[in-house]
Amino acid sequence: MKLAARAARVVPSPTLAITALAKSMAAQGVDVIDFASGEPDFDTPQPVKEAAQAAIDAGFTKYTPSSGIDDLRGAIVDKLRAEQGLSYERTQVLVSCGAKHSLYNLFEALIEAGDEVIIPTPFWVSYQDQVLLNDGTPVWLKTREEDGYAIDRQQLETLVTPRTKAIVVNTPCNPTGATYDRRTLDVIAEVACRHDLLIISDEIYEKIIYDGVRHLSIASLSPEVAARTVVINGVSKSFAMTGWRIGYAAGPKDLLTAMANIQSQSTSNPCSISQKAAVAALKMGVRFVTEMVTEFERRRRVMVERLNKMPGVHCRMPTGAFYAFPNLAGVLGARADDTALRTPSEVAQYLLKTAQIAVVPGEPFGSQDHIRLSYATGLDAITRGMDRMETALRNLSR
Ligand SMILES: *Cc1c(COP(=O)(O)O)cnc(C)c1O
């Protein structure tokens, strides 16, 4: 059978692939420590579970309006007004099966063959594949660790062409853990306004921030910026609800209407029970996420301090999300037995094989120097995993 060309353009999500491999090793009895998976290890909060249970008991188990139930769209409108100072009508809000699905609907509604989307690197892997799946062209805006992954106006400016449709903004960022300050957001907003670009603002980690950083949505800079921004968010990360699959998009009405139409012909509504659960999550207040972030904060320090003591490793202190993104430039080229570890992928394979720790190599995120480790896992696992990693790296010869 001859498949569509676009099917050959995408690869399976590498994070999910490594996680699956680690899980299958664990199922065979290997004591694998998993730093690969990208989800909080916290249990979904009780009020959320209760709302879901109540929905089941009440028979709320049928189709809902395709774009999401009124309660939930209303709760999202309220959230965006209260926390970001943004005002949307309910029809400008689309609830989807996770923020990943929100982004997919968006690229499908936006992009035609050859259209370009600027993506700062390192980037979350699915932006690239979703653009490719919709026949678009990802354009890389390289940012540097030394600059805190900030965005350079001139460099951004040179990437804009008549085919540029949009720019992706992901703060706090997966995988770097960097957060953009006001100045960086101003640069992006100014360039987007001048060249008539859509801003795709993925704010899924907005609540997972440290060191007094405050989350600022680029859409809140001005009404002019809001009018050209799609805010993408969801409950997966803030409320430890990755399996429930609820994400949302809010933005310009014509675009959101197109996305809603696409969704109505593809998935229809996201799970009715999960929608009720998400309403409860959005009404829960900050206590759950505050406690979770306090715990992540402790783990972040332990992991980053340990990484920085390993030979050839340098790790910036992340200010958001739950990932350490150490630079391994000083490890690359070292040898395990007789084979040189030349790439982050080879280091990741070495670590999985010899130290039984699962990490994600940097290549799919657009880095040839880094690996990504999640610290959304217990402190004990972090300590043991760091011990193993340190030994594995000390055993390399150079
Ligand atoms: C986890 C993640 C998402 C998607 O989350 P969903 O579970 O699909 O809501 C989107 N963007 C980034 C950067 C992520 O890390």
mmCIF file of C-alpha atoms and ligand atoms in Angstrom:
data_model
loop_
_atom_site.group_PDB
_atom_site.id
_atom_site.type_symbol
_atom_site.label_atom_id
_atom_site.label_comp_id
_atom_site.label_asym_id
_atom_site.label_seq_id
_atom_site.Cartn_x
_atom_site.Cartn_y
_atom_site.Cartn_z
ATOM 1 C CA MET A 1 0.000 0.000 0.000
ATOM 2 C CA LYS A 2 1.264 3.462 -0.849
ATOM 3 C CA LEU A 3 0.852 5.768 2.128
ATOM 4 C CA ALA A 4 0.523 9.518 2.034
ATOM 5 C CA ALA A 5 3.832 11.344 1.902
ATOM 6 C CA ARG A 6 2.997 13.137 5.147
ATOM 7 C CA ALA A 7 2.912 9.848 7.014
ATOM 8 C CA ALA A 8 6.569 9.334 6.171
ATOM 9 C CA ARG A 9 7.440 12.818 7.422
ATOM 10 C CA VAL A 10 6.631 12.142 11.067
ATOM 11 C CA VAL A 11 8.321 9.970 13.616
ATOM 12 C CA PRO A 12 6.770 8.624 16.810
ATOM 13 C CA SER A 13 7.222 10.921 19.803
ATOM 14 C CA PRO A 14 10.744 10.087 21.080
ATOM 15 C CA THR A 15 9.810 10.887 24.670
ATOM 16 C CA LEU A 16 6.994 8.378 24.581
ATOM 17 C CA ALA A 17 9.303 5.858 22.862
ATOM 18 C CA ILE A 18 12.009 6.054 25.562
ATOM 19 C CA THR A 19 9.386 5.937 28.295
ATOM 20 C CA ALA A 20 7.893 2.826 26.719
ATOM 21 C CA LEU A 21 11.312 1.161 26.545
ATOM 22 C CA ALA A 22 12.037 2.003 30.189
ATOM 23 C CA LYS A 23 8.622 0.667 31.208
ATOM 24 C CA SER A 24 9.164 -2.587 29.325
ATOM 25 C CA MET A 25 12.586 -3.032 30.990
ATOM 26 C CA ALA A 26 10.899 -2.427 34.349
ATOM 27 C CA ALA A 27 8.214 -4.991 33.483
ATOM 28 C CA GLN A 28 11.003 -7.531 32.916
ATOM 29 C CA GLY A 29 12.224 -6.896 36.421
ATOM 30 C CA VAL A 30 15.036 -4.426 35.656
ATOM 31 C CA ASP A 31 15.254 -1.643 38.254
ATOM 32 C CA VAL A 32 15.006 1.245 35.801
ATOM 33 C CA ILE A 33 14.886 4.798 37.096
ATOM 34 C CA ASP A 34 12.719 6.863 34.806
ATOM 35 C CA PHE A 35 13.782 10.449 34.171
ATOM 36 C CA ALA A 36 12.280 10.401 30.704
ATOM 37 C CA SER A 37 8.565 10.751 31.121
ATOM 38 C CA GLY A 38 7.107 14.222 30.970
ATOM 39 C CA GLU A 39 4.396 14.173 33.601
ATOM 40 C CA PRO A 40 3.952 14.991 37.293
ATOM 41 C CA ASP A 41 4.284 11.959 39.572
ATOM 42 C CA PHE A 42 1.575 13.415 41.843
ATOM 43 C CA ASP A 43 -1.841 11.804 42.015
ATOM 44 C CA THR A 44 -4.756 13.717 40.484
ATOM 45 C CA PRO A 45 -6.327 15.812 43.283
ATOM 46 C CA GLN A 46 -9.271 14.308 45.146
ATOM 47 C CA PRO A 47 -11.880 16.994 44.249
ATOM 48 C CA VAL A 48 -11.149 16.326 40.586
ATOM 49 C CA LYS A 49 -11.653 12.593 40.998
ATOM 50 C CA GLU A 50 -14.871 13.214 42.898
ATOM 51 C CA ALA A 51 -16.230 15.444 40.140
ATOM 52 C CA ALA A 52 -15.476 12.702 37.630
ATOM 53 C CA GLN A 53 -17.121 10.085 39.798
ATOM 54 C CA ALA A 54 -20.187 12.303 40.185
ATOM 55 C CA ALA A 55 -20.326 12.765 36.410
ATOM 56 C CA ILE A 56 -20.297 9.000 35.904
ATOM 57 C CA ASP A 57 -22.975 8.454 38.549
ATOM 58 C CA ALA A 58 -25.159 11.165 37.022
ATOM 59 C CA GLY A 59 -24.907 9.477 33.624
ATOM 60 C CA PHE A 60 -22.912 12.335 32.144
ATOM 61 C CA THR A 61 -21.459 9.857 29.716
ATOM 62 C CA LYS A 62 -22.853 10.918 26.362
ATOM 63 C CA TYR A 63 -21.719 13.244 23.586
ATOM 64 C CA THR A 64 -21.293 16.828 24.659
ATOM 65 C CA PRO A 65 -21.122 19.887 22.406
ATOM 66 C CA SER A 66 -18.114 19.256 20.197
ATOM 67 C CA SER A 67 -16.179 22.326 21.403
ATOM 68 C CA GLY A 68 -16.666 21.516 25.071
ATOM 69 C CA ILE A 69 -19.382 21.961 27.684
ATOM 70 C CA ASP A 70 -20.495 25.452 28.589
ATOM 71 C CA ASP A 71 -19.362 25.086 32.209
ATOM 72 C CA LEU A 72 -15.836 24.333 31.172
ATOM 73 C CA ARG A 73 -15.564 26.980 28.480
ATOM 74 C CA GLY A 74 -16.955 29.423 31.042
ATOM 75 C CA ALA A 75 -14.417 28.327 33.661
ATOM 76 C CA ILE A 76 -11.617 28.814 31.114
ATOM 77 C CA VAL A 77 -12.900 32.297 30.193
ATOM 78 C CA ASP A 78 -12.980 33.161 33.918
ATOM 79 C CA LYS A 79 -9.494 31.765 34.476
ATOM 80 C CA LEU A 80 -7.995 33.735 31.605
ATOM 81 C CA ARG A 81 -9.675 36.928 32.808
ATOM 82 C CA ALA A 82 -8.715 36.491 36.480
ATOM 83 C CA GLU A 83 -5.147 35.271 35.991
ATOM 84 C CA GLN A 84 -4.028 36.823 32.718
ATOM 85 C CA GLY A 85 -6.386 39.809 32.432
ATOM 86 C CA LEU A 86 -7.565 38.547 29.030
ATOM 87 C CA SER A 87 -11.146 38.727 27.832
ATOM 88 C CA TYR A 88 -12.634 36.160 25.525
ATOM 89 C CA GLU A 89 -16.125 35.108 24.593
ATOM 90 C CA ARG A 90 -16.909 31.449 25.122
ATOM 91 C CA THR A 91 -16.950 30.950 21.355
ATOM 92 C CA GLN A 92 -13.282 31.957 21.297
ATOM 93 C CA VAL A 93 -12.419 28.997 23.512
ATOM 94 C CA LEU A 94 -12.074 25.441 22.213
ATOM 95 C CA VAL A 95 -11.636 22.473 24.553
ATOM 96 C CA SER A 96 -9.711 19.569 23.021
ATOM 97 C CA CYS A 97 -8.224 16.182 23.919
ATOM 98 C CA GLY A 98 -5.106 17.669 25.518
ATOM 99 C CA ALA A 99 -3.087 20.744 24.613
ATOM 100 C CA LYS A 100 -1.310 18.610 22.033
ATOM 101 C CA HIS A 101 -4.622 18.195 20.246
ATOM 102 C CA SER A 102 -5.329 21.934 20.576
ATOM 103 C CA LEU A 103 -2.049 22.595 18.779
ATOM 104 C CA TYR A 104 -2.831 20.018 16.128
ATOM 105 C CA ASN A 105 -6.201 21.618 15.372
ATOM 106 C CA LEU A 106 -4.454 24.962 15.203
ATOM 107 C CA PHE A 107 -1.797 23.903 12.692
ATOM 108 C CA GLU A 108 -4.411 22.151 10.598
ATOM 109 C CA ALA A 109 -6.563 25.268 10.492
ATOM 110 C CA LEU A 110 -3.653 27.619 9.845
ATOM 111 C CA ILE A 111 -1.073 26.111 7.544
ATOM 112 C CA GLU A 112 -0.954 25.493 3.830
ATOM 113 C CA ALA A 113 1.787 23.677 1.950
ATOM 114 C CA GLY A 114 5.025 25.622 2.224
ATOM 115 C CA ASP A 115 3.878 27.948 4.992
ATOM 116 C CA GLU A 116 6.572 28.584 7.559
ATOM 117 C CA VAL A 117 6.358 28.495 11.341
ATOM 118 C CA ILE A 118 9.230 29.898 13.395
ATOM 119 C CA ILE A 119 10.141 27.649 16.306
ATOM 120 C CA PRO A 120 12.806 28.671 18.834
ATOM 121 C CA THR A 121 15.215 25.815 19.566
ATOM 122 C CA PRO A 122 15.531 23.758 21.711
ATOM 123 C CA PHE A 123 11.826 23.031 21.267
ATOM 124 C CA TRP A 124 9.123 20.618 22.356
ATOM 125 C CA VAL A 125 9.218 17.856 19.765
ATOM 126 C CA SER A 126 5.594 17.882 18.641
ATOM 127 C CA TYR A 127 5.685 21.426 17.215
ATOM 128 C CA GLN A 128 7.988 20.223 14.488
ATOM 129 C CA ASP A 129 6.058 17.079 13.631
ATOM 130 C CA GLN A 130 2.681 18.768 13.709
ATOM 131 C CA VAL A 131 3.862 21.466 11.318
ATOM 132 C CA LEU A 132 5.311 18.785 9.027
ATOM 133 C CA LEU A 133 2.138 16.702 9.204
ATOM 134 C CA ASN A 134 0.241 19.694 7.908
ATOM 135 C CA ASP A 135 2.654 20.217 4.997
ATOM 136 C CA GLY A 136 4.278 23.268 6.586
ATOM 137 C CA THR A 137 7.939 24.100 7.073
ATOM 138 C CA PRO A 138 9.420 24.534 10.552
ATOM 139 C CA VAL A 139 12.009 27.322 10.662
ATOM 140 C CA TRP A 140 14.501 27.147 13.516
ATOM 141 C CA LEU A 141 15.316 30.149 15.618
ATOM 142 C CA LYS A 142 18.471 29.052 17.424
ATOM 143 C CA THR A 143 18.769 30.269 20.982
ATOM 144 C CA ARG A 144 21.773 29.791 23.212
ATOM 145 C CA GLU A 145 22.206 28.422 26.655
ATOM 146 C CA GLU A 146 24.724 31.199 27.460
ATOM 147 C CA ASP A 147 21.993 33.801 26.846
ATOM 148 C CA GLY A 148 19.461 31.936 28.977
ATOM 149 C CA TYR A 149 17.758 30.884 25.713
ATOM 150 C CA ALA A 150 16.599 34.457 25.152
ATOM 151 C CA ILE A 151 15.485 35.551 21.699
ATOM 152 C CA ASP A 152 17.528 37.934 19.615
ATOM 153 C CA ARG A 153 15.499 40.476 17.666
ATOM 154 C CA GLN A 154 17.800 40.679 14.679
ATOM 155 C CA GLN A 155 18.099 36.948 14.338
ATOM 156 C CA LEU A 156 14.317 36.579 14.529
ATOM 157 C CA GLU A 157 13.844 39.335 11.996
ATOM 158 C CA THR A 158 16.102 37.627 9.432
ATOM 159 C CA LEU A 159 13.984 34.460 9.563
ATOM 160 C CA VAL A 160 10.737 36.174 8.605
ATOM 161 C CA THR A 161 9.763 35.649 4.957
ATOM 162 C CA PRO A 162 6.544 36.249 3.016
ATOM 163 C CA ARG A 163 5.653 32.622 3.825
ATOM 164 C CA THR A 164 5.980 33.025 7.607
ATOM 165 C CA LYS A 165 2.629 32.421 9.250
ATOM 166 C CA ALA A 166 3.376 32.103 12.933
ATOM 167 C CA ILE A 167 5.904 31.946 15.734
ATOM 168 C CA VAL A 168 5.775 29.529 18.636
ATOM 169 C CA VAL A 169 6.383 30.803 22.174
ATOM 170 C CA ASN A 170 6.750 28.214 24.914
ATOM 171 C CA THR A 171 7.380 29.694 28.331
ATOM 172 C CA PRO A 172 8.125 28.033 30.699
ATOM 173 C CA CYS A 173 9.909 25.896 28.136
ATOM 174 C CA ASN A 174 10.044 22.156 27.694
ATOM 175 C CA PRO A 175 12.888 21.009 27.456
ATOM 176 C CA THR A 176 15.121 23.876 28.646
ATOM 177 C CA GLY A 177 13.186 24.932 31.743
ATOM 178 C CA ALA A 178 13.802 28.537 30.729
ATOM 179 C CA THR A 179 11.212 31.264 31.238
ATOM 180 C CA TYR A 180 10.993 34.374 29.048
ATOM 181 C CA ASP A 181 11.176 37.751 30.696
ATOM 182 C CA ARG A 182 9.133 40.754 29.691
ATOM 183 C CA ARG A 183 11.828 42.060 27.352
ATOM 184 C CA THR A 184 11.932 38.842 25.324
ATOM 185 C CA LEU A 185 8.151 38.750 25.050
ATOM 186 C CA ASP A 186 8.172 42.400 23.906
ATOM 187 C CA VAL A 187 10.645 41.542 21.138
ATOM 188 C CA ILE A 188 8.511 38.669 19.872
ATOM 189 C CA ALA A 189 5.300 40.686 20.080
ATOM 190 C CA GLU A 190 6.804 43.633 18.271
ATOM 191 C CA VAL A 191 8.167 41.517 15.408
ATOM 192 C CA ALA A 192 4.894 39.567 15.150
ATOM 193 C CA CYS A 193 2.833 42.755 14.948
ATOM 194 C CA ARG A 194 5.091 44.343 12.353
ATOM 195 C CA HIS A 195 5.073 41.261 10.097
ATOM 196 C CA ASP A 196 1.496 40.222 10.770
ATOM 197 C CA LEU A 197 2.368 36.867 12.348
ATOM 198 C CA LEU A 198 0.218 34.721 14.588
ATOM 199 C CA ILE A 199 1.746 34.058 18.019
ATOM 200 C CA ILE A 200 1.220 30.539 19.320
ATOM 201 C CA SER A 201 1.704 30.773 23.076
ATOM 202 C CA ASP A 202 2.015 27.376 24.746
ATOM 203 C CA GLU A 203 1.594 28.089 28.465
ATOM 204 C CA ILE A 204 1.066 24.565 29.733
ATOM 205 C CA TYR A 205 3.764 24.999 32.435
ATOM 206 C CA GLU A 206 2.582 28.463 33.530
ATOM 207 C CA LYS A 207 2.132 27.413 37.150
ATOM 208 C CA ILE A 208 5.331 25.422 37.473
ATOM 209 C CA ILE A 209 7.807 28.238 38.114
ATOM 210 C CA TYR A 210 10.522 28.906 40.695
ATOM 211 C CA ASP A 211 12.699 31.558 42.278
ATOM 212 C CA GLY A 212 9.989 34.201 42.309
ATOM 213 C CA VAL A 213 9.513 34.121 38.533
ATOM 214 C CA ARG A 214 6.047 35.310 37.527
ATOM 215 C CA HIS A 215 4.299 33.918 34.508
ATOM 216 C CA LEU A 216 3.365 36.495 31.926
ATOM 217 C CA SER A 217 1.194 35.560 28.959
ATOM 218 C CA ILE A 218 2.378 37.312 25.825
ATOM 219 C CA ALA A 219 -1.293 37.897 24.975
ATOM 220 C CA SER A 220 -1.591 40.172 27.987
ATOM 221 C CA LEU A 221 0.964 42.679 26.639
ATOM 222 C CA SER A 222 -1.693 44.644 24.718
ATOM 223 C CA PRO A 223 -5.051 44.154 22.987
ATOM 224 C CA GLU A 224 -3.218 44.321 19.666
ATOM 225 C CA VAL A 225 -0.987 41.413 20.691
ATOM 226 C CA ALA A 226 -3.929 39.472 22.158
ATOM 227 C CA ALA A 227 -5.731 39.769 18.823
ATOM 228 C CA ARG A 228 -2.924 37.863 17.092
ATOM 229 C CA THR A 229 -2.217 35.312 19.808
ATOM 230 C CA VAL A 230 -3.615 31.867 20.429
ATOM 231 C CA VAL A 231 -3.136 30.854 24.048
ATOM 232 C CA ILE A 232 -2.670 27.104 24.457
ATOM 233 C CA ASN A 233 -3.032 25.576 27.893
ATOM 234 C CA GLY A 234 -4.589 22.643 29.714
ATOM 235 C CA VAL A 235 -4.913 20.802 32.988
ATOM 236 C CA SER A 236 -2.336 18.048 32.352
ATOM 237 C CA LYS A 237 0.666 19.588 34.067
ATOM 238 C CA SER A 238 -0.842 22.013 36.627
ATOM 239 C CA PHE A 239 -3.273 19.455 38.048
ATOM 240 C CA ALA A 240 -1.425 16.185 37.442
ATOM 241 C CA MET A 241 -4.088 15.165 34.904
ATOM 242 C CA THR A 242 -2.068 13.973 31.921
ATOM 243 C CA GLY A 243 -4.248 10.909 31.359
ATOM 244 C CA TRP A 244 -7.536 12.800 31.368
ATOM 245 C CA ARG A 245 -6.735 14.551 28.082
ATOM 246 C CA ILE A 246 -8.129 18.052 28.480
ATOM 247 C CA GLY A 247 -6.433 21.020 26.846
ATOM 248 C CA TYR A 248 -7.724 24.238 25.401
ATOM 249 C CA ALA A 249 -7.046 27.070 22.997
ATOM 250 C CA ALA A 250 -8.267 30.675 23.193
ATOM 251 C CA GLY A 251 -7.772 33.249 20.487
ATOM 252 C CA PRO A 252 -9.125 35.067 17.414
ATOM 253 C CA LYS A 253 -12.679 34.072 16.601
ATOM 254 C CA ASP A 254 -12.274 33.107 12.937
ATOM 255 C CA LEU A 255 -9.324 30.868 13.704
ATOM 256 C CA LEU A 256 -11.010 29.266 16.717
ATOM 257 C CA THR A 257 -14.155 28.657 14.675
ATOM 258 C CA ALA A 258 -12.115 26.884 12.008
ATOM 259 C CA MET A 259 -10.388 24.781 14.668
ATOM 260 C CA ALA A 260 -13.757 23.915 16.212
ATOM 261 C CA ASN A 261 -15.088 22.807 12.828
ATOM 262 C CA ILE A 262 -12.055 20.590 12.275
ATOM 263 C CA GLN A 263 -12.504 19.050 15.705
ATOM 264 C CA SER A 264 -16.206 18.443 15.074
ATOM 265 C CA GLN A 265 -15.269 16.352 12.032
ATOM 266 C CA SER A 266 -12.394 14.477 13.637
ATOM 267 C CA THR A 267 -12.689 13.678 17.341
ATOM 268 C CA SER A 268 -15.953 15.406 18.336
ATOM 269 C CA ASN A 269 -15.969 16.367 22.016
ATOM 270 C CA PRO A 270 -13.211 15.501 24.485
ATOM 271 C CA CYS A 271 -14.284 12.926 27.095
ATOM 272 C CA SER A 272 -17.430 14.129 28.897
ATOM 273 C CA ILE A 273 -16.231 12.893 32.294
ATOM 274 C CA SER A 274 -12.839 14.537 31.938
ATOM 275 C CA GLN A 275 -14.518 17.818 31.080
ATOM 276 C CA LYS A 276 -16.420 17.778 34.378
ATOM 277 C CA ALA A 277 -13.191 16.897 36.140
ATOM 278 C CA ALA A 278 -11.433 19.832 34.466
ATOM 279 C CA VAL A 279 -14.132 22.234 35.675
ATOM 280 C CA ALA A 280 -13.418 21.060 39.221
ATOM 281 C CA ALA A 281 -9.668 21.479 38.653
ATOM 282 C CA LEU A 282 -9.994 25.041 37.408
ATOM 283 C CA LYS A 283 -12.126 25.943 40.433
ATOM 284 C CA MET A 284 -9.758 24.362 42.948
ATOM 285 C CA GLY A 285 -7.537 27.288 43.833
ATOM 286 C CA VAL A 286 -3.762 27.224 44.017
ATOM 287 C CA ARG A 287 -3.075 25.002 47.008
ATOM 288 C CA PHE A 288 -2.495 21.758 45.106
ATOM 289 C CA VAL A 289 -0.182 23.233 42.532
ATOM 290 C CA THR A 290 1.686 25.272 45.163
ATOM 291 C CA GLU A 291 2.450 22.130 47.146
ATOM 292 C CA MET A 292 3.506 20.287 44.035
ATOM 293 C CA VAL A 293 5.800 23.131 42.961
ATOM 294 C CA THR A 294 7.367 23.314 46.437
ATOM 295 C CA GLU A 295 8.234 19.652 46.132
ATOM 296 C CA PHE A 296 9.538 20.044 42.551
ATOM 297 C CA GLU A 297 11.656 22.937 43.790
ATOM 298 C CA ARG A 298 13.488 20.716 46.301
ATOM 299 C CA ARG A 299 14.054 18.018 43.741
ATOM 300 C CA ARG A 300 15.241 20.525 41.137
ATOM 301 C CA ARG A 301 18.012 21.732 43.447
ATOM 302 C CA VAL A 302 19.141 18.230 44.326
ATOM 303 C CA MET A 303 19.230 17.086 40.703
ATOM 304 C CA VAL A 304 20.926 20.173 39.295
ATOM 305 C CA GLU A 305 23.553 20.278 42.059
ATOM 306 C CA ARG A 306 24.372 16.630 41.517
ATOM 307 C CA LEU A 307 24.570 17.039 37.730
ATOM 308 C CA ASN A 308 26.982 19.933 38.080
ATOM 309 C CA LYS A 309 29.356 17.761 40.089
ATOM 310 C CA MET A 310 29.637 15.153 37.342
ATOM 311 C CA PRO A 311 32.655 15.176 35.053
ATOM 312 C CA GLY A 312 31.993 16.987 31.755
ATOM 313 C CA VAL A 313 28.463 18.020 32.730
ATOM 314 C CA HIS A 314 27.185 21.548 33.073
ATOM 315 C CA CYS A 315 23.569 22.289 34.012
ATOM 316 C CA ARG A 316 21.769 25.636 34.159
ATOM 317 C CA MET A 317 19.273 26.054 36.981
ATOM 318 C CA PRO A 318 15.858 25.896 35.303
ATOM 319 C CA THR A 319 13.295 28.527 36.359
ATOM 320 C CA GLY A 320 10.225 26.675 35.128
ATOM 321 C CA ALA A 321 8.682 23.312 34.142
ATOM 322 C CA PHE A 322 10.140 20.126 35.675
ATOM 323 C CA TYR A 323 13.142 19.309 33.535
ATOM 324 C CA ALA A 324 16.890 19.598 33.939
ATOM 325 C CA PHE A 325 18.616 20.056 30.596
ATOM 326 C CA PRO A 326 22.297 19.433 31.242
ATOM 327 C CA ASN A 327 24.940 20.211 28.661
ATOM 328 C CA LEU A 328 27.113 17.170 27.963
ATOM 329 C CA ALA A 329 29.586 18.761 25.576
ATOM 330 C CA GLY A 330 32.340 17.730 28.011
ATOM 331 C CA VAL A 331 31.225 14.085 27.938
ATOM 332 C CA LEU A 332 30.838 13.675 24.179
ATOM 333 C CA GLY A 333 33.818 11.902 22.656
ATOM 334 C CA ALA A 334 34.597 9.928 25.813
ATOM 335 C CA ARG A 335 34.737 6.151 25.404
ATOM 336 C CA ALA A 336 32.842 3.321 26.984
ATOM 337 C CA ASP A 337 35.037 0.281 26.400
ATOM 338 C CA ASP A 338 36.151 0.912 22.852
ATOM 339 C CA THR A 339 33.234 2.875 21.492
ATOM 340 C CA ALA A 340 33.146 6.651 21.654
ATOM 341 C CA LEU A 341 29.924 8.285 22.803
ATOM 342 C CA ARG A 342 29.602 10.947 20.146
ATOM 343 C CA THR A 343 26.013 12.136 20.501
ATOM 344 C CA PRO A 344 23.425 12.697 23.232
ATOM 345 C CA SER A 345 21.563 9.662 21.857
ATOM 346 C CA GLU A 346 24.605 7.475 22.359
ATOM 347 C CA VAL A 347 25.008 8.800 25.899
ATOM 348 C CA ALA A 348 21.316 8.125 26.602
ATOM 349 C CA GLN A 349 21.666 4.547 25.347
ATOM 350 C CA TYR A 350 24.798 4.077 27.423
ATOM 351 C CA LEU A 351 23.021 5.379 30.534
ATOM 352 C CA LEU A 352 20.009 3.135 29.982
ATOM 353 C CA LYS A 353 22.176 0.066 29.391
ATOM 354 C CA THR A 354 24.848 0.483 32.018
ATOM 355 C CA ALA A 355 23.129 2.582 34.705
ATOM 356 C CA GLN A 356 19.487 1.634 34.094
ATOM 357 C CA ILE A 357 18.410 5.238 33.984
ATOM 358 C CA ALA A 358 16.130 6.539 31.259
ATOM 359 C CA VAL A 359 16.768 10.046 29.931
ATOM 360 C CA VAL A 360 15.714 11.704 26.680
ATOM 361 C CA PRO A 361 18.517 12.674 24.283
ATOM 362 C CA GLY A 362 18.608 16.261 23.018
ATOM 363 C CA GLU A 363 18.502 15.622 19.267
ATOM 364 C CA PRO A 364 14.708 15.478 18.862
ATOM 365 C CA PHE A 365 14.519 18.774 20.782
ATOM 366 C CA GLY A 366 17.016 20.329 18.381
ATOM 367 C CA SER A 367 20.127 20.065 20.562
ATOM 368 C CA GLN A 368 23.319 18.174 19.809
ATOM 369 C CA ASP A 369 24.752 18.793 23.289
ATOM 370 C CA HIS A 370 22.054 18.106 25.873
ATOM 371 C CA ILE A 371 19.919 15.435 27.451
ATOM 372 C CA ARG A 372 16.642 16.014 29.278
ATOM 373 C CA LEU A 373 15.863 14.611 32.709
ATOM 374 C CA SER A 374 12.543 15.064 34.431
ATOM 375 C CA TYR A 375 12.622 15.682 38.167
ATOM 376 C CA ALA A 376 8.905 14.962 38.485
ATOM 377 C CA THR A 377 9.879 11.800 40.294
ATOM 378 C CA GLY A 378 10.619 10.963 43.954
ATOM 379 C CA LEU A 379 13.642 12.405 45.735
ATOM 380 C CA ASP A 380 14.882 8.920 46.534
ATOM 381 C CA ALA A 381 14.817 7.912 42.859
ATOM 382 C CA ILE A 382 16.602 11.152 41.996
ATOM 383 C CA THR A 383 19.387 10.481 44.506
ATOM 384 C CA ARG A 384 19.847 6.883 43.390
ATOM 385 C CA GLY A 385 19.662 7.849 39.721
ATOM 386 C CA MET A 386 22.244 10.608 40.154
ATOM 387 C CA ASP A 387 24.570 8.146 41.947
ATOM 388 C CA ARG A 388 24.275 5.737 39.058
ATOM 389 C CA MET A 389 24.741 8.407 36.425
ATOM 390 C CA GLU A 390 27.806 9.796 38.165
ATOM 391 C CA THR A 391 29.403 6.352 38.366
ATOM 392 C CA ALA A 392 28.588 5.655 34.722
ATOM 393 C CA LEU A 393 30.172 8.927 33.618
ATOM 394 C CA ARG A 394 33.244 8.449 35.834
ATOM 395 C CA ASN A 395 33.760 5.038 34.220
ATOM 396 C CA LEU A 396 34.178 6.593 30.778
ATOM 397 C CA SER A 397 37.683 7.011 29.497
ATOM 398 C CA ARG A 398 38.840 9.994 27.563
HETATM 399 C C1 LIG B 1 2.976 18.179 27.979
HETATM 400 C C2 LIG B 1 3.056 19.292 26.963
HETATM 401 C C3 LIG B 1 1.969 19.625 26.143
HETATM 402 C C4 LIG B 1 0.729 18.782 25.984
HETATM 403 O O1 LIG B 1 0.037 18.472 27.050
HETATM 404 P P1 LIG B 1 -1.347 17.681 26.951
HETATM 405 O O2 LIG B 1 -1.191 16.542 27.886
HETATM 406 O O3 LIG B 1 -1.574 17.272 25.544
HETATM 407 O O4 LIG B 1 -2.363 18.679 27.402
HETATM 408 C C5 LIG B 1 2.058 20.733 25.320
HETATM 409 N N1 LIG B 1 3.169 21.469 25.280
HETATM 410 C C6 LIG B 1 4.249 21.174 26.014
HETATM 411 C C7 LIG B 1 5.442 22.035 25.899
HETATM 412 C C8 LIG B 1 4.234 20.064 26.864
HETATM 413 O O5 LIG B 1 5.332 19.734 27.549
#
